[in-house]
GROMACS .gro file of C-alpha atoms in nm:
model
  500
    1MET     CA    1   0.028   0.037   0.006
    2GLU     CA    2   0.125   0.321  -0.099
    3ILE     CA    3   0.133   0.597   0.116
    4GLN     CA    4   0.046   0.980   0.036
    5LYS     CA    5   0.300   1.220   0.156
    6PRO     CA    6   0.077   1.526   0.354
    7LYS     CA    7   0.149   1.856   0.175
    8SER     CA    8   0.284   2.134   0.358
    9THR     CA    9   0.081   2.317   0.577
   10SER     CA   10   0.159   2.652   0.461
   11VAL     CA   11   0.129   2.573   0.100
   12GLY     CA   12  -0.225   2.376   0.159
   13LEU     CA   13  -0.325   2.700   0.323
   14GLN     CA   14  -0.218   2.933   0.027
   15GLU     CA   15  -0.355   2.755  -0.244
   16GLU     CA   16  -0.692   2.723  -0.061
   17ASN     CA   17  -0.664   3.132  -0.004
   18LEU     CA   18  -0.584   3.146  -0.336
   19HIS     CA   19  -0.873   2.956  -0.460
   20HIS     CA   20  -1.115   3.152  -0.244
   21GLN     CA   21  -1.007   3.493  -0.343
   22SER     CA   22  -1.046   3.379  -0.702
   23SER     CA   23  -1.382   3.250  -0.623
   24GLN     CA   24  -1.470   3.607  -0.426
   25ILE     CA   25  -1.377   3.783  -0.732
   26HIS     CA   26  -1.558   3.556  -1.013
   27THR     CA   27  -1.819   3.627  -0.804
   28LEU     CA   28  -1.824   3.980  -0.776
   29SER     CA   29  -1.689   4.047  -1.093
   30PHE     CA   30  -1.848   3.781  -1.280
   31HIS     CA   31  -1.936   4.052  -1.557
   32SER     CA   32  -1.652   4.243  -1.536
   33PRO     CA   33  -1.371   4.230  -1.754
   34LEU     CA   34  -1.151   4.105  -1.473
   35CYS     CA   35  -1.300   3.788  -1.530
   36LEU     CA   36  -1.092   3.740  -1.810
   37LEU     CA   37  -0.749   3.788  -1.635
   38SER     CA   38  -0.528   3.539  -1.432
   39VAL     CA   39  -0.620   3.416  -1.080
   40SER     CA   40  -0.282   3.529  -0.946
   41THR     CA   41  -0.323   3.911  -1.182
   42LEU     CA   42  -0.674   3.916  -0.986
   43CYS     CA   43  -0.548   3.815  -0.637
   44ASN     CA   44  -0.272   4.100  -0.675
   45ILE     CA   45  -0.551   4.364  -0.801
   46SER     CA   46  -0.769   4.234  -0.498
   47THR     CA   47  -0.527   4.320  -0.247
   48LEU     CA   48  -0.444   4.661  -0.349
   49LEU     CA   49  -0.804   4.738  -0.387
   50GLU     CA   50  -0.868   4.623  -0.035
   51PHE     CA   51  -0.552   4.839   0.058
   52PHE     CA   52  -0.702   5.122  -0.078
   53PHE     CA   53  -1.042   5.076   0.054
   54SER     CA   54  -0.904   5.059   0.428
   55TYR     CA   55  -0.648   5.362   0.345
   56ARG     CA   56  -0.951   5.535   0.240
   57LYS     CA   57  -1.156   5.398   0.556
   58ALA     CA   58  -0.874   5.541   0.740
   59LYS     CA   59  -0.859   5.893   0.613
   60ILE     CA   60  -1.215   5.976   0.604
   61PHE     CA   61  -1.237   5.857   0.947
   62HIS     CA   62  -0.935   6.085   1.043
   63CYS     CA   63  -1.104   6.378   0.856
   64SER     CA   64  -1.413   6.319   1.034
   65PHE     CA   65  -1.253   6.325   1.417
   66GLN     CA   66  -1.073   6.659   1.304
   67ALA     CA   67  -1.412   6.778   1.196
   68LEU     CA   68  -1.546   6.687   1.503
   69LYS     CA   69  -1.289   6.792   1.691
   70LYS     CA   70  -1.301   7.154   1.579
   71LYS     CA   71  -1.688   7.147   1.586
   72LYS     CA   72  -1.642   7.098   1.970
   73LYS     CA   73  -1.403   7.355   1.986
   74LYS     CA   74  -1.583   7.595   1.874
   75LYS     CA   75  -1.911   7.475   2.052
   76LYS     CA   76  -1.689   7.579   2.383
   77LYS     CA   77  -1.578   7.888   2.296
   78LYS     CA   78  -1.921   7.999   2.247
   79LYS     CA   79  -1.986   7.898   2.562
   80LYS     CA   80  -1.694   8.075   2.719
   81LYS     CA   81  -1.801   8.397   2.510
   82LYS     CA   82  -2.146   8.347   2.656
   83LYS     CA   83  -2.033   8.314   2.998
   84LYS     CA   84  -1.794   8.633   2.979
   85VAL     CA   85  -2.093   8.891   2.826
   86ILE     CA   86  -2.299   8.784   3.152
   87LYS     CA   87  -1.993   8.794   3.393
   88ASP     CA   88  -1.853   9.110   3.210
   89MET     CA   89  -2.221   9.251   3.170
   90GLY     CA   90  -2.169   9.258   2.752
   91ILE     CA   91  -2.374   9.423   2.474
   92LEU     CA   92  -2.402   9.383   2.122
   93HIS     CA   93  -2.270   9.684   1.950
   94ASP     CA   94  -2.602   9.780   1.767
   95ASP     CA   95  -2.753   9.776   2.121
   96VAL     CA   96  -2.552  10.018   2.331
   97VAL     CA   97  -2.745  10.286   2.140
   98LEU     CA   98  -3.058  10.266   1.972
   99ILE     CA   99  -3.261  10.559   1.781
  100SER     CA  100  -3.614  10.502   1.637
  101GLN     CA  101  -3.683  10.795   1.417
  102SER     CA  102  -4.045  10.966   1.401
  103ASP     CA  103  -4.248  10.865   1.141
  104LYS     CA  104  -4.448  11.244   1.107
  105GLU     CA  105  -4.307  11.557   1.157
  106GLY     CA  106  -4.306  11.739   1.505
  107GLU     CA  107  -4.335  11.403   1.696
  108PRO     CA  108  -4.013  11.283   1.871
  109SER     CA  109  -3.797  11.086   1.797
  110VAL     CA  110  -3.693  10.763   2.083
  111ILE     CA  111  -3.317  10.740   2.177
  112THR     CA  112  -3.258  10.435   2.369
  113VAL     CA  113  -2.895  10.410   2.576
  114ASN     CA  114  -2.808  10.112   2.764
  115CYS     CA  115  -2.458  10.063   2.849
  116PRO     CA  116  -2.217  10.065   3.197
  117ASP     CA  117  -2.303  10.341   3.426
  118LYS     CA  118  -2.084  10.629   3.534
  119THR     CA  119  -2.112  10.960   3.727
  120GLY     CA  120  -2.190  11.209   3.465
  121LEU     CA  121  -2.294  11.011   3.207
  122GLY     CA  122  -2.591  11.208   3.207
  123CYS     CA  123  -2.451  11.512   3.099
  124ASP     CA  124  -2.216  11.387   2.875
  125LEU     CA  125  -2.532  11.227   2.685
  126CYS     CA  126  -2.716  11.593   2.708
  127ARG     CA  127  -2.419  11.760   2.623
  128ILE     CA  128  -2.418  11.531   2.279
  129LEU     CA  129  -2.754  11.633   2.243
  130LEU     CA  130  -2.742  11.977   2.254
  131PHE     CA  131  -2.440  11.923   2.029
  132PHE     CA  132  -2.642  11.859   1.778
  133GLY     CA  133  -2.921  12.071   1.798
  134LEU     CA  134  -3.208  11.811   1.951
  135SER     CA  135  -3.487  11.947   2.231
  136ILE     CA  136  -3.533  11.678   2.487
  137VAL     CA  137  -3.951  11.667   2.559
  138ARG     CA  138  -3.900  11.395   2.812
  139GLY     CA  139  -3.629  11.128   2.975
  140ASP     CA  140  -3.614  10.865   3.209
  141VAL     CA  141  -3.279  10.729   3.370
  142SER     CA  142  -3.270  10.400   3.609
  143THR     CA  143  -2.979  10.250   3.723
  144ASP     CA  144  -2.871   9.988   3.981
  145GLY     CA  145  -2.498  10.177   4.000
  146LYS     CA  146  -2.350   9.932   3.749
  147TRP     CA  147  -2.599   9.973   3.453
  148CYS     CA  148  -2.801  10.191   3.315
  149TYR     CA  149  -3.094  10.220   3.068
  150ILE     CA  150  -3.193  10.582   2.949
  151VAL     CA  151  -3.468  10.687   2.746
  152PHE     CA  152  -3.485  11.055   2.523
  153TRP     CA  153  -3.786  11.155   2.388
  154VAL     CA  154  -3.597  11.461   2.149
  155VAL     CA  155  -3.732  11.661   1.880
  156CYS     CA  156  -3.470  11.691   1.596
  157LYS     CA  157  -3.416  11.924   1.317
  158PRO     CA  158  -3.436  11.807   0.964
  159THR     CA  159  -3.059  11.810   0.920
  160THR     CA  160  -3.010  11.565   1.196
  161ARG     CA  161  -2.744  11.340   1.138
  162TRP     CA  162  -2.812  11.028   1.325
  163GLU     CA  163  -2.573  10.818   1.257
  164LEU     CA  164  -2.296  11.042   1.356
  165LEU     CA  165  -2.523  11.110   1.639
  166LYS     CA  166  -2.531  10.730   1.729
  167LYS     CA  167  -2.145  10.677   1.673
  168ARG     CA  168  -2.096  11.014   1.944
  169LEU     CA  169  -2.307  10.883   2.199
  170VAL     CA  170  -2.196  10.487   2.182
  171GLU     CA  171  -1.833  10.679   2.219
  172ALA     CA  172  -1.986  10.893   2.539
  173CYS     CA  173  -2.043  10.538   2.722
  174PRO     CA  174  -1.813  10.470   2.958
  175CYS     CA  175  -1.586  10.156   2.950
  176CYS     CA  176  -1.681  10.016   2.625
  177SER     CA  177  -1.435   9.842   2.392
  178SER     CA  178  -1.526   9.611   2.063
  179ALA     CA  179  -1.448   9.264   2.057
  180SER     CA  180  -1.648   9.065   1.790
  181GLU     CA  181  -1.890   9.349   1.779
  182ILE     CA  182  -1.987   9.271   2.135
  183PHE     CA  183  -1.892   9.539   2.355
  184TYR     CA  184  -1.715   9.452   2.730
  185TYR     CA  185  -1.720   9.671   3.056
  186ARG     CA  186  -1.386   9.717   3.162
  187SER     CA  187  -1.221   9.983   3.409
  188GLU     CA  188  -1.106  10.321   3.349
  189LEU     CA  189  -0.703  10.286   3.401
  190GLN     CA  190  -0.597  10.627   3.298
  191PRO     CA  191  -0.741  10.963   3.189
  192PRO     CA  192  -0.830  11.018   2.828
  193LYS     CA  193  -0.489  11.161   2.653
  194PRO     CA  194  -0.607  11.565   2.617
  195PRO     CA  195  -0.639  11.635   2.219
  196ASP     CA  196  -0.441  11.805   1.983
  197VAL     CA  197  -0.436  12.197   1.920
  198PHE     CA  198  -0.405  12.332   1.582
  199LEU     CA  199  -0.439  12.677   1.480
  200LEU     CA  200  -0.654  12.772   1.164
  201LYS     CA  201  -0.535  13.090   1.015
  202LEU     CA  202  -0.848  13.230   0.760
  203CYS     CA  203  -0.753  13.573   0.549
  204CYS     CA  204  -0.998  13.682   0.364
  205TYR     CA  205  -1.224  14.013   0.257
  206ASP     CA  206  -1.481  14.126   0.481
  207ARG     CA  207  -1.885  14.051   0.504
  208LYS     CA  208  -2.191  14.036   0.639
  209GLY     CA  209  -2.269  13.728   0.885
  210LEU     CA  210  -1.882  13.619   0.730
  211LEU     CA  211  -1.822  13.497   1.118
  212HIS     CA  212  -2.158  13.327   1.212
  213ASP     CA  213  -2.083  13.167   0.865
  214VAL     CA  214  -1.773  13.018   0.883
  215THR     CA  215  -1.845  12.920   1.259
  216GLU     CA  216  -2.112  12.705   1.101
  217VAL     CA  217  -1.907  12.483   0.905
  218LEU     CA  218  -1.647  12.420   1.204
  219CYS     CA  219  -1.937  12.325   1.373
  220ASN     CA  220  -2.066  12.069   1.125
  221LEU     CA  221  -1.734  11.940   1.035
  222GLU     CA  222  -1.658  11.853   1.450
  223LEU     CA  223  -1.419  12.120   1.477
  224ASN     CA  224  -1.449  12.240   1.867
  225ILE     CA  225  -1.346  12.603   1.885
  226LYS     CA  226  -1.130  12.676   2.193
  227LYS     CA  227  -1.002  13.013   2.130
  228VAL     CA  228  -1.094  13.297   1.869
  229LYS     CA  229  -0.941  13.591   1.785
  230VAL     CA  230  -1.110  13.820   1.490
  231SER     CA  231  -1.013  14.157   1.385
  232THR     CA  232  -1.093  14.413   1.122
  233ILE     CA  233  -0.858  14.563   0.888
  234PRO     CA  234  -0.957  14.906   0.757
  235ASP     CA  235  -0.940  14.834   0.436
  236GLY     CA  236  -1.152  14.554   0.477
  237THR     CA  237  -0.998  14.236   0.478
  238VAL     CA  238  -1.035  14.032   0.809
  239ILE     CA  239  -0.804  13.794   0.992
  240ASP     CA  240  -0.936  13.506   1.190
  241LEU     CA  241  -0.768  13.295   1.410
  242PHE     CA  242  -0.919  12.992   1.548
  243PHE     CA  243  -0.793  12.753   1.811
  244VAL     CA  244  -0.923  12.418   1.738
  245THR     CA  245  -0.977  12.016   1.829
  246ASP     CA  246  -1.073  11.792   1.611
  247THR     CA  247  -1.344  11.539   1.749
  248ARG     CA  248  -1.271  11.280   1.431
  249GLU     CA  249  -0.876  11.345   1.531
  250LEU     CA  250  -0.752  11.360   1.166
  251LEU     CA  251  -0.691  11.773   1.171
  252HIS     CA  252  -0.343  11.677   1.059
  253THR     CA  253  -0.405  11.429   0.761
  254LYS     CA  254  -0.420  11.636   0.409
  255ILE     CA  255  -0.777  11.520   0.349
  256ARG     CA  256  -0.943  11.653   0.633
  257GLN     CA  257  -0.769  11.936   0.601
  258GLU     CA  258  -0.824  11.976   0.210
  259GLU     CA  259  -1.173  11.914   0.315
  260THR     CA  260  -1.201  12.146   0.551
  261TYR     CA  261  -1.072  12.459   0.282
  262LYS     CA  262  -1.323  12.318   0.027
  263ALA     CA  263  -1.648  12.365   0.320
  264LEU     CA  264  -1.523  12.723   0.376
  265GLU     CA  265  -1.460  12.827   0.024
  266ASP     CA  266  -1.809  12.670  -0.088
  267ILE     CA  267  -1.954  12.928   0.171
  268MET     CA  268  -1.696  13.190   0.100
  269GLN     CA  269  -1.805  13.189  -0.277
  270ARG     CA  270  -1.461  13.309  -0.354
  271ILE     CA  271  -1.316  13.582  -0.124
  272VAL     CA  272  -1.063  13.388   0.074
  273ILE     CA  273  -0.713  13.529   0.069
  274ASN     CA  274  -0.549  13.327   0.259
  275PHE     CA  275  -0.596  12.971   0.440
  276ASN     CA  276  -0.377  12.751   0.663
  277ILE     CA  277  -0.369  12.468   0.925
  278GLU     CA  278  -0.085  12.439   1.140
  279LYS     CA  279  -0.098  12.165   1.483
  280VAL     CA  280   0.075  12.365   1.755
  281GLY     CA  281   0.265  12.245   2.057
  282PRO     CA  282   0.153  12.276   2.418
  283GLU     CA  283   0.376  12.564   2.467
  284ILE     CA  284   0.205  12.744   2.224
  285ALA     CA  285  -0.214  12.609   2.284
  286ALA     CA  286  -0.066  12.730   2.655
  287CYS     CA  287   0.041  13.056   2.552
  288SER     CA  288  -0.288  13.101   2.346
  289GLN     CA  289  -0.528  13.114   2.695
  290ALA     CA  290  -0.634  13.429   2.764
  291SER     CA  291  -0.537  13.599   3.099
  292PRO     CA  292  -0.694  13.353   3.416
  293PHE     CA  293  -0.859  13.659   3.563
  294LEU     CA  294  -1.078  13.941   3.395
  295PRO     CA  295  -1.056  14.301   3.452
  296SER     CA  296  -1.307  14.440   3.740
  297GLY     CA  297  -1.525  14.631   3.517
  298ILE     CA  298  -1.639  14.305   3.305
  299THR     CA  299  -1.645  14.108   3.628
  300GLU     CA  300  -1.902  14.354   3.817
  301ASP     CA  301  -2.048  14.353   3.467
  302ILE     CA  302  -2.160  14.002   3.419
  303PHE     CA  303  -2.050  13.840   3.708
  304HIS     CA  304  -2.189  14.043   4.018
  305LEU     CA  305  -2.458  13.748   4.113
  306GLU     CA  306  -2.194  13.500   4.132
  307VAL     CA  307  -2.002  13.727   4.356
  308SER     CA  308  -2.282  13.816   4.557
  309ASN     CA  309  -2.412  13.474   4.541
  310GLU     CA  310  -2.780  13.626   4.519
  311LEU     CA  311  -3.065  13.550   4.308
  312PRO     CA  312  -3.050  13.784   3.967
  313SER     CA  313  -3.347  14.059   3.957
  314VAL     CA  314  -3.264  14.130   3.592
  315SER     CA  315  -3.485  14.067   3.333
  316LEU     CA  316  -3.237  13.857   3.158
  317THR     CA  317  -3.329  13.476   3.402
  318SER     CA  318  -3.573  13.212   3.372
  319SER     CA  319  -3.875  13.226   3.618
  320ASN     CA  320  -4.099  13.062   3.854
  321VAL     CA  321  -3.783  12.831   4.000
  322SER     CA  322  -3.845  12.551   4.219
  323VAL     CA  323  -3.628  12.349   4.420
  324VAL     CA  324  -3.740  12.063   4.692
  325MET     CA  325  -3.550  11.805   4.871
  326ASP     CA  326  -3.735  11.501   5.048
  327ASN     CA  327  -3.544  11.243   5.244
  328SER     CA  328  -3.892  11.111   5.377
  329LEU     CA  329  -3.993  10.904   5.034
  330SER     CA  330  -3.696  10.688   5.029
  331PRO     CA  331  -3.452  10.527   5.259
  332ALA     CA  332  -3.114  10.501   5.083
  333HIS     CA  333  -3.215  10.816   4.805
  334THR     CA  334  -3.272  11.219   4.823
  335LEU     CA  335  -3.575  11.298   4.582
  336VAL     CA  336  -3.508  11.624   4.428
  337GLN     CA  337  -3.787  11.790   4.277
  338ILE     CA  338  -3.783  12.133   4.027
  339VAL     CA  339  -4.028  12.290   3.859
  340CYS     CA  340  -3.901  12.541   3.629
  341GLN     CA  341  -3.947  12.716   3.279
  342ASP     CA  342  -3.812  12.507   3.000
  343HIS     CA  343  -3.477  12.655   2.782
  344LYS     CA  344  -3.218  12.498   2.570
  345GLY     CA  345  -2.965  12.264   2.714
  346LEU     CA  346  -3.177  12.272   3.036
  347LEU     CA  347  -3.127  11.916   3.150
  348TYR     CA  348  -2.766  11.903   3.082
  349ASP     CA  349  -2.751  12.216   3.289
  350ILE     CA  350  -2.906  12.005   3.587
  351MET     CA  351  -2.680  11.681   3.488
  352ARG     CA  352  -2.337  11.954   3.477
  353THR     CA  353  -2.456  12.078   3.817
  354LEU     CA  354  -2.479  11.722   3.993
  355LYS     CA  355  -2.160  11.583   3.794
  356ASP     CA  356  -1.930  11.844   3.970
  357TYR     CA  357  -2.135  11.763   4.263
  358ARG     CA  358  -2.022  11.393   4.223
  359ILE     CA  359  -2.411  11.296   4.277
  360GLN     CA  360  -2.556  11.003   4.106
  361ILE     CA  361  -2.888  10.980   3.994
  362SER     CA  362  -3.061  10.621   4.076
  363TYR     CA  363  -3.378  10.734   3.917
  364GLY     CA  364  -3.470  11.006   3.698
  365ARG     CA  365  -3.825  11.163   3.520
  366VAL     CA  366  -3.812  11.460   3.360
  367TYR     CA  367  -4.158  11.574   3.153
  368ILE     CA  368  -4.214  11.943   2.993
  369ARG     CA  369  -4.545  12.040   2.987
  370GLN     CA  370  -4.736  12.282   2.758
  371GLY     CA  371  -4.603  12.620   2.757
  372ARG     CA  372  -4.260  12.515   2.844
  373LYS     CA  373  -4.326  12.399   3.197
  374CYS     CA  374  -4.110  12.175   3.300
  375GLU     CA  375  -4.128  11.873   3.608
  376ILE     CA  376  -3.788  11.660   3.720
  377ASP     CA  377  -3.842  11.397   3.951
  378LEU     CA  378  -3.434  11.264   4.061
  379PHE     CA  379  -3.403  10.995   4.342
  380ILE     CA  380  -2.997  11.097   4.408
  381MET     CA  381  -2.747  10.979   4.640
  382GLN     CA  382  -2.383  11.142   4.678
  383ALA     CA  383  -2.046  10.934   4.576
  384ASP     CA  384  -1.999  10.724   4.907
  385GLY     CA  385  -2.369  10.549   4.808
  386LYS     CA  386  -2.577  10.769   5.073
  387LYS     CA  387  -2.852  11.018   5.104
  388ILE     CA  388  -2.796  11.374   5.131
  389VAL     CA  389  -2.879  11.406   5.526
  390ASP     CA  390  -2.649  11.747   5.614
  391PRO     CA  391  -2.902  12.041   5.580
  392SER     CA  392  -2.626  12.291   5.468
  393LYS     CA  393  -2.485  12.033   5.214
  394GLN     CA  394  -2.857  12.033   5.083
  395SER     CA  395  -2.891  12.388   5.088
  396THR     CA  396  -2.592  12.464   4.878
  397LEU     CA  397  -2.711  12.225   4.647
  398SER     CA  398  -3.047  12.343   4.592
  399SER     CA  399  -2.950  12.683   4.519
  400HIS     CA  400  -2.677  12.585   4.304
  401LEU     CA  401  -2.920  12.416   4.081
  402LYS     CA  402  -3.177  12.726   4.124
  403MET     CA  403  -2.849  12.978   4.002
  404GLU     CA  404  -2.803  12.758   3.723
  405LEU     CA  405  -3.138  12.715   3.612
  406LEU     CA  406  -3.256  13.132   3.652
  407GLN     CA  407  -2.912  13.192   3.434
  408PRO     CA  408  -2.770  12.927   3.307
  409LEU     CA  409  -2.566  13.237   3.039
  410ARG     CA  410  -2.441  13.586   3.143
  411VAL     CA  411  -2.545  13.819   2.857
  412ALA     CA  412  -2.443  14.184   2.891
  413VAL     CA  413  -2.385  14.488   2.671
  414VAL     CA  414  -2.159  14.726   2.818
  415SER     CA  415  -1.983  15.073   2.683
  416ARG     CA  416  -1.634  15.056   2.647
  417GLY     CA  417  -1.519  15.395   2.584
  418PRO     CA  418  -1.657  15.448   2.190
  419ASP     CA  419  -1.711  15.136   2.166
  420THR     CA  420  -1.987  14.861   2.255
  421GLU     CA  421  -1.902  14.552   2.395
  422LEU     CA  422  -2.111  14.233   2.429
  423LEU     CA  423  -2.031  14.018   2.680
  424VAL     CA  424  -2.102  13.606   2.715
  425ALA     CA  425  -2.013  13.341   2.973
  426ASN     CA  426  -2.121  13.003   3.070
  427PRO     CA  427  -1.943  12.810   3.342
  428VAL     CA  428  -1.705  12.520   3.276
  429GLU     CA  429  -1.752  12.137   3.402
  430LEU     CA  430  -1.505  12.062   3.587
  431SER     CA  431  -1.409  11.776   3.344
  432SER     CA  432  -1.302  12.105   3.127
  433LYS     CA  433  -1.592  12.082   2.875
  434GLY     CA  434  -1.780  12.407   2.790
  435ARG     CA  435  -2.097  12.444   2.699
  436PRO     CA  436  -2.127  12.383   2.322
  437LEU     CA  437  -2.295  12.604   2.035
  438VAL     CA  438  -2.252  12.918   2.250
  439PHE     CA  439  -2.058  13.091   1.986
  440TYR     CA  440  -2.258  12.977   1.737
  441ASP     CA  441  -2.540  13.104   1.875
  442ILE     CA  442  -2.422  13.467   1.944
  443THR     CA  443  -2.293  13.520   1.565
  444ARG     CA  444  -2.621  13.370   1.445
  445ALA     CA  445  -2.846  13.598   1.706
  446LEU     CA  446  -2.587  13.912   1.597
  447LYS     CA  447  -2.647  13.829   1.173
  448MET     CA  448  -2.972  13.792   1.250
  449LEU     CA  449  -2.978  14.181   1.390
  450ASN     CA  450  -2.781  14.316   1.086
  451THR     CA  451  -2.519  14.376   1.329
  452CYS     CA  452  -2.141  14.372   1.190
  453ILE     CA  453  -1.871  14.229   1.402
  454PHE     CA  454  -1.543  14.435   1.456
  455SER     CA  455  -1.353  14.198   1.669
  456ALA     CA  456  -1.404  13.828   1.887
  457GLU     CA  457  -1.216  13.687   2.178
  458VAL     CA  458  -1.281  13.335   2.353
  459GLY     CA  459  -1.132  13.277   2.635
  460ARG     CA  460  -1.187  13.105   3.027
  461HIS     CA  461  -1.139  13.299   3.343
  462MET     CA  462  -1.163  13.176   3.706
  463ILE     CA  463  -1.462  13.421   3.887
  464GLY     CA  464  -1.425  13.324   4.272
  465ASP     CA  465  -1.376  12.916   4.245
  466ARG     CA  466  -1.525  12.874   3.934
  467GLU     CA  467  -1.387  12.870   3.548
  468TRP     CA  468  -1.524  13.045   3.298
  469GLU     CA  469  -1.611  13.066   2.951
  470VAL     CA  470  -1.615  13.422   2.855
  471TYR     CA  471  -1.718  13.560   2.478
  472ARG     CA  472  -1.602  13.895   2.434
  473VAL     CA  473  -1.742  14.057   2.121
  474LEU     CA  474  -1.666  14.421   2.009
  475LEU     CA  475  -1.955  14.539   1.790
  476ASP     CA  476  -1.882  14.748   1.450
  477GLU     CA  477  -1.924  15.098   1.550
  478GLY     CA  478  -2.165  15.216   1.286
  479ALA     CA  479  -2.383  14.889   1.306
  480SER     CA  480  -2.408  14.923   1.721
  481LEU     CA  481  -2.546  15.282   1.694
  482SER     CA  482  -2.771  15.191   1.468
  483ILE     CA  483  -2.983  14.909   1.713
  484PRO     CA  484  -3.043  14.944   2.057
  485ARG     CA  485  -2.821  14.788   2.344
  486GLU     CA  486  -3.134  14.637   2.482
  487LYS     CA  487  -3.239  14.468   2.171
  488VAL     CA  488  -2.893  14.342   2.075
  489GLU     CA  489  -2.919  14.185   2.427
  490GLU     CA  490  -3.246  14.070   2.476
  491GLY     CA  491  -3.212  13.894   2.094
  492VAL     CA  492  -2.855  13.746   2.230
  493TRP     CA  493  -2.981  13.574   2.565
  494LYS     CA  494  -3.330  13.468   2.384
  495LEU     CA  495  -3.116  13.293   2.100
  496LEU     CA  496  -2.885  13.105   2.383
  497MET     CA  497  -3.221  12.990   2.566
  498GLY     CA  498  -3.376  12.893   2.248
  499TRP     CA  499  -3.719  13.105   2.292
  500GLU     CA  500  -3.675  13.279   1.938
   0.00000   0.00000   0.00000
């Protein structure tokens, strides 16, 4: 009997695998041209295909894994952002200031401000509204000491630049910085840098109303007039020197200077002889400031009330001012109730006074009724978070508010030998900000009265313990004789108060 040698196990397995693979290939690709190939070739192709598909699967898995990782990271970032917004009281950029313009002419538009709180915020916002020529007819203020919500109902002009107004209001909101279009609260570590001062020199031929037209252009360009020196030469040539700062901080650029020159040239109808803008150093800016003290004659003419601390008895005042303080209605706040006659910048004058005394407003309501009667209720407290209990402090604050509402500005027309001089003065905030558009209103009133200006100066002076911005306008001798001084005085006063 012949004994068969057993086949090698490895060889048997190879043949079995080949047979299995070939059967798989034949089964899967029976109708494919691959069936015409040899078994060994098909095995190699099968191995390559298996490697290819396994590599492909691995790559797809790797990509999907990376995508999943990125997705998780994004979710984590979003969660962190949400937490940071809640923690830091963040708010969307578009929600800091909301403006709802009225559909009908004469009806008030609504401005809503929602931002972190600070002492004096209401003053800063009212100052901007006054600069843009808006009249506040109603207002509501509410704050918890950290976050505030303010609503103004305002009557606007047809030429109101709403986008620019919104930008300036957002900039006034404290401690806001943009990050991914979200505003976050941050504490102010350093005081803001003082703006650069520029000297604008303008030489041109004189005409009636020229100074007002130039002032109007500078105001529209957001160039703040810090000091003015205007003089007229006997040959009819005018030399104007304006020390200005730029709200947009672009006056050092050629484009901004050309924009200023073109705007002035458009309204001056080719009467410009020479025009130049240059940045001045701090030493020149300091020298440009007027003497800190006024002559005694001027002080007596328009500041006798401030020196004597008496209520005014002259005709150029507001009327029916009542200021009452009450500590019985709130356990934590002092209620201030004000009833007075409305005037341009009324709420600014109140907020400015409270800001200088470092008084915080927790809740406030302002309402102006028909006949220009204004009613204001303010729940206030001191910087230390306590109500005003001291009777002397109450009396000081009450009398100061009453004085500011009776005479927010001082106006007088006086004789200086053969010349006639118009004097206007307004108090300066402790933050060194003056009342906006005063010089603009003065020149506009004189233009409406057909009164020419021979020279004009603007400077800041210390009267008592306060700083004042004083406007000295020397009227043209021929024009001043044709109009009574009382009429000039009254016309300027009414325009400044918004009663024209």
